[in-house]
Amino acid sequence: MLFFLLLVLQGNAHAQIDPAHCRYPLGMEDGRIKDDDITASSQWYETTGPQYARLNREEGDGAWCPAGLLQPSDVQFLQLDLRQLTFITVVGTQGRHAHGTGNEFARMYRLDYSRDGETWKSWKNRLGNKIMEANDNAYASVIKDLHPPIIARYLRLIPVTKLPTTVCMRMELYGCPWHDGLTGYSSPEGQVMAAPGYPISNLNDSTYDGYHERRKLFGGLGQLTDGVIGQDDFLLTRQYHVWPGYDYVGWRNESLGPGYVEMEFVFDRPRNFTSMKVHCNNMFSRGVKIFSEVSCAFKPRLVADWEPQQAVFRTVLDDRNPSARYVTVPLGRRAAKALRCRFWFADAWMMFSEISFQSADTVIPTLVPPLMTTSCPKLETAIPTQRMETTAASKDPAEDGSTSILIGCLVTIILLLVLIIFLILWCQYVCKVLEKAPRRILEEEMDPPYERVFLLDPQYQDPSVLRHKLPELSQSAESSGCGGGYAEPDVTQCTPHQCFQSSVPHYAETDIVNLQGVTGSNMYAVPALTVDSLTRKDISVAEFPRHRLIFREKLGEGQFGEVHLCEAEGLAEFLGEGAPLPERDGKPVLVAVKQLRADATNNARNDFLKEIKIMSRLNDPNIIQLLCVCVSSDPLCMVTEYMENGDLNMFLSQREIESTLTHANNIPSVSLSDLLHMSVQISSGMRYLASLNFVHRDLATRNCLLDRRLTIKIADFGMSRNLYSSDYYRIQGRAVLPIRWMAWESILLGKFTTASDVWAFGVTLWEIFTLCKEQPYSLLSDEQVIENTGEFFRNQGRQIFLSAPPLCPPSLFELMMRCWSRDIRDRPTFDRLHQALRPHASQ
Ligand SMILES: *[C@@H]1O[C@H](CO)[C@@H](O)[C@H](O)[C@H]1NC(C)=O
Ligand SMILES: *[C@@H]1O[C@H](CO)[C@@H](O)[C@H](O)[C@H]1NC(C)=O
Ligand SMILES: *[C@@H]1O[C@H](CO)[C@@H](O)[C@H](O)[C@H]1NC(C)=O
């Protein structure tokens, strides 16, 4: 029991801030931010004072309005005091509607923030822009994500205008308390890594908001506290339009001298530290490792000497697993207001993407066993409404105080335990239900618990709207005779409920459970295939001796497997004449090896074999080729061609369109005819799949691979990589759906056909001609994309289409639009698409 408790509390104490979930309204709308804490540089009247700046509220004259006309040079602001350091991730703004009598709003704004109320800094996004787009009407609220997030206690909202105008604003902030309490860190500046054959990676702290002097950073926070953790390969980034290495701050041993990196951390008040977690890269193949040792000194006050006794922690170095990881450094429950840590190099480079601190800011009497000293303050984070006011009591050394805390802790822990047991039981029950009735998940889980509170379009403010949307759709579909519009025989004359139960496999029915299968890819759907029918003789490729695969590098990772880059000794001879291998001129053959984890579930195993069977039947110059397998023993492996130029998304996003400028500056570029040639190849590969009645289900640039000669091959490794996780919509962490590429009928009815692949092809074309610089519908949240799908279904002209990319010839955009026809019969076939694209390419 106690052991269990320990585990739970450990898990709790290790919780880092997760920007994806730190999105709670901070209290403008519901009044938790008091009137006194809302001030402004000026107000037009009493009735448009700062206290009326609450989102969705109509008190006073309905909003805050600064005095007079706002001039382009004016700095008028609304200031909030959040009373504690807060991690702010989202800002919502709205104009003055006043029940229809007001019509003032701000088209743009910027933000200033302060942690101490004295030093103010201006927020900038990751590309350095300060201005955010705001409202274009007086009633709708506009929600903007802050990348990077802001850590501050005070915030100023500053309306910005191009022409003199009256502005009025209402607002809400979203985020969560900043329990780390860190107000600044200092470190040597991050460095640039350049090695032949690799992109140059600048490992600087690009969002640092403090000072930068003599190669040192001090007095601010930045990438190490932005909640974004880096990937296994530090060259890959989680943001768009940034340079390789962006997520990490890195240093080279040689250039620093002493063999360590020294960082200082300053906190808002004295805290009793449990641990520090440092997220480090460990890509040893490129000379990067976690630190070998760290020693931390403590200072109880800012003006004091470092205490002589240090906390020293030696790590266990790992030369086998190149994954990035969190290293937890115990800090021995020492109290301090500042920390100085020296991280010793274990290799040529050290790279961090995130540092967090676990601490209590109360002094807890020694009577309490150590386990609880860490747990009590953490409980406070878990149940904000039951705040435990231990501060006052703990300052009082009296026995009474400590006993009551002890009892309080115990009671809370017991309550928590009961809650956890209940949750586990409930979870088990729900999981069973989910497996049995997948359709219900789609309806009920599409609105995540609190994101829906504010991420919906204000027109649909009722949070239940998303839940009601599908039934409502069902009714209208029913009355129009479901599927009346499309050609497929399997869905005519049925209600959507029956449609869900039809024999066509789709996410809702089959894949919610095993979509993540194997390495998360299960994309070739073959209705007739059953697992029982799978035997070794169905697999028409040869078994390769496992020991002749030599591991070189990890390419990707999924829930049930990994993809490795390997050398395959003697593969050419093994496959014999006419093998589809690139010529390597005597160099070893490189292959991609997808491997199922030994502990994968039976479902995953079956999916893996199923995928092998399907892939072994595919043979087309534009489809990735399965070369051989290792299935006679565990772990199961499939070996495919290795595509040197990676995926099309990565390839294009690092390039510009060819021009004299790119030539002059040696910027990597592609020409319009390259893009057309790529489109033709994809349509050709898809035409082949369609001819076999294969439905891909996840066509997108991330799933098209490029070899050395820029031949495109359609593949499916996409879901096995974390890189593109934002392209997928998660239903309670179980299923991942590429909703931005999916046809309306796939999202709403779970129907996947070649015609829905055509839809995805349209989106893929759009990506190609935007050079993958933007995610489709990047301005819409996932919920809004689903909302938009409903509009596609209703077809009343309110659906939002992707807009024509500037590079794209008009006739080509027309073709894209045809792919997004509501009616399946109006969409072109891949044959037609191929024919239509070919002449473009040869121009
Ligand atoms: C970090 O590096 C990038 C890319 O080289 C550069 O554009 C940016 O200005 C640098 N930022 C800082 C704060 O040094
Ligand atoms: C780091 O540099 C120091 C001083 O140049 C050297 O003594 C030490 O061996 C280096 N450590 C590693 C792991 O290379
Ligand atoms: C921090 O917590 C530990 C364990 O409860 C306690 O022994 C220690 O006195 C505390 N430190 C300070 C300075 O309050």
PDB file of C-alpha atoms and ligand atoms in Angstrom, residues 271-273 332-336 362-366 368-370 373, ligand 3:
ATOM      1  CA  ARG A 271      11.941  27.069  -1.180  1.00  0.00           C
ATOM      2  CA  ASN A 272      12.713  23.621   0.187  1.00  0.00           C
ATOM      3  CA  PHE A 273      13.992  21.716  -2.879  1.00  0.00           C
ATOM      4  CA  GLY A 332      18.058  16.650  -0.624  1.00  0.00           C
ATOM      5  CA  ARG A 333      15.295  18.952   0.622  1.00  0.00           C
ATOM      6  CA  ARG A 334      17.675  21.807   1.161  1.00  0.00           C
ATOM      7  CA  ALA A 335      16.201  25.246   1.492  1.00  0.00           C
ATOM      8  CA  ALA A 336      17.399  28.074  -0.744  1.00  0.00           C
ATOM      9  CA  THR A 362       6.729  25.881   3.222  1.00  0.00           C
ATOM     10  CA  VAL A 363       8.954  24.665   6.026  1.00  0.00           C
ATOM     11  CA  ILE A 364       7.452  21.464   7.268  1.00  0.00           C
ATOM     12  CA  PRO A 365       8.279  20.190  10.764  1.00  0.00           C
ATOM     13  CA  THR A 366      10.686  17.289  10.910  1.00  0.00           C
ATOM     14  CA  VAL A 368       6.476  14.463   9.242  1.00  0.00           C
ATOM     15  CA  PRO A 369       8.167  11.572   7.423  1.00  0.00           C
ATOM     16  CA  PRO A 370      10.051  12.813   4.356  1.00  0.00           C
ATOM     17  CA  THR A 373       6.975  16.689   2.972  1.00  0.00           C
TER      18      THR A 373
HETATM   19  C1  LIG B   3      13.285  21.177   4.342  1.00  0.00           C
HETATM   20  O1  LIG B   3      12.572  19.986   4.587  1.00  0.00           O
HETATM   21  C2  LIG B   3      13.283  19.021   5.382  1.00  0.00           C
HETATM   22  C3  LIG B   3      12.507  17.758   5.451  1.00  0.00           C
HETATM   23  O2  LIG B   3      11.244  17.967   5.943  1.00  0.00           O
HETATM   24  C4  LIG B   3      13.587  19.597   6.769  1.00  0.00           C
HETATM   25  O3  LIG B   3      14.314  18.648   7.511  1.00  0.00           O
HETATM   26  C5  LIG B   3      14.389  20.830   6.598  1.00  0.00           C
HETATM   27  O4  LIG B   3      14.561  21.437   7.842  1.00  0.00           O
HETATM   28  C6  LIG B   3      13.694  21.805   5.667  1.00  0.00           C
HETATM   29  N1  LIG B   3      14.638  22.866   5.449  1.00  0.00           N
HETATM   30  C7  LIG B   3      14.407  24.083   5.851  1.00  0.00           C
HETATM   31  C8  LIG B   3      15.558  25.008   5.797  1.00  0.00           C
HETATM   32  O5  LIG B   3      13.340  24.456   6.229  1.00  0.00           O
END
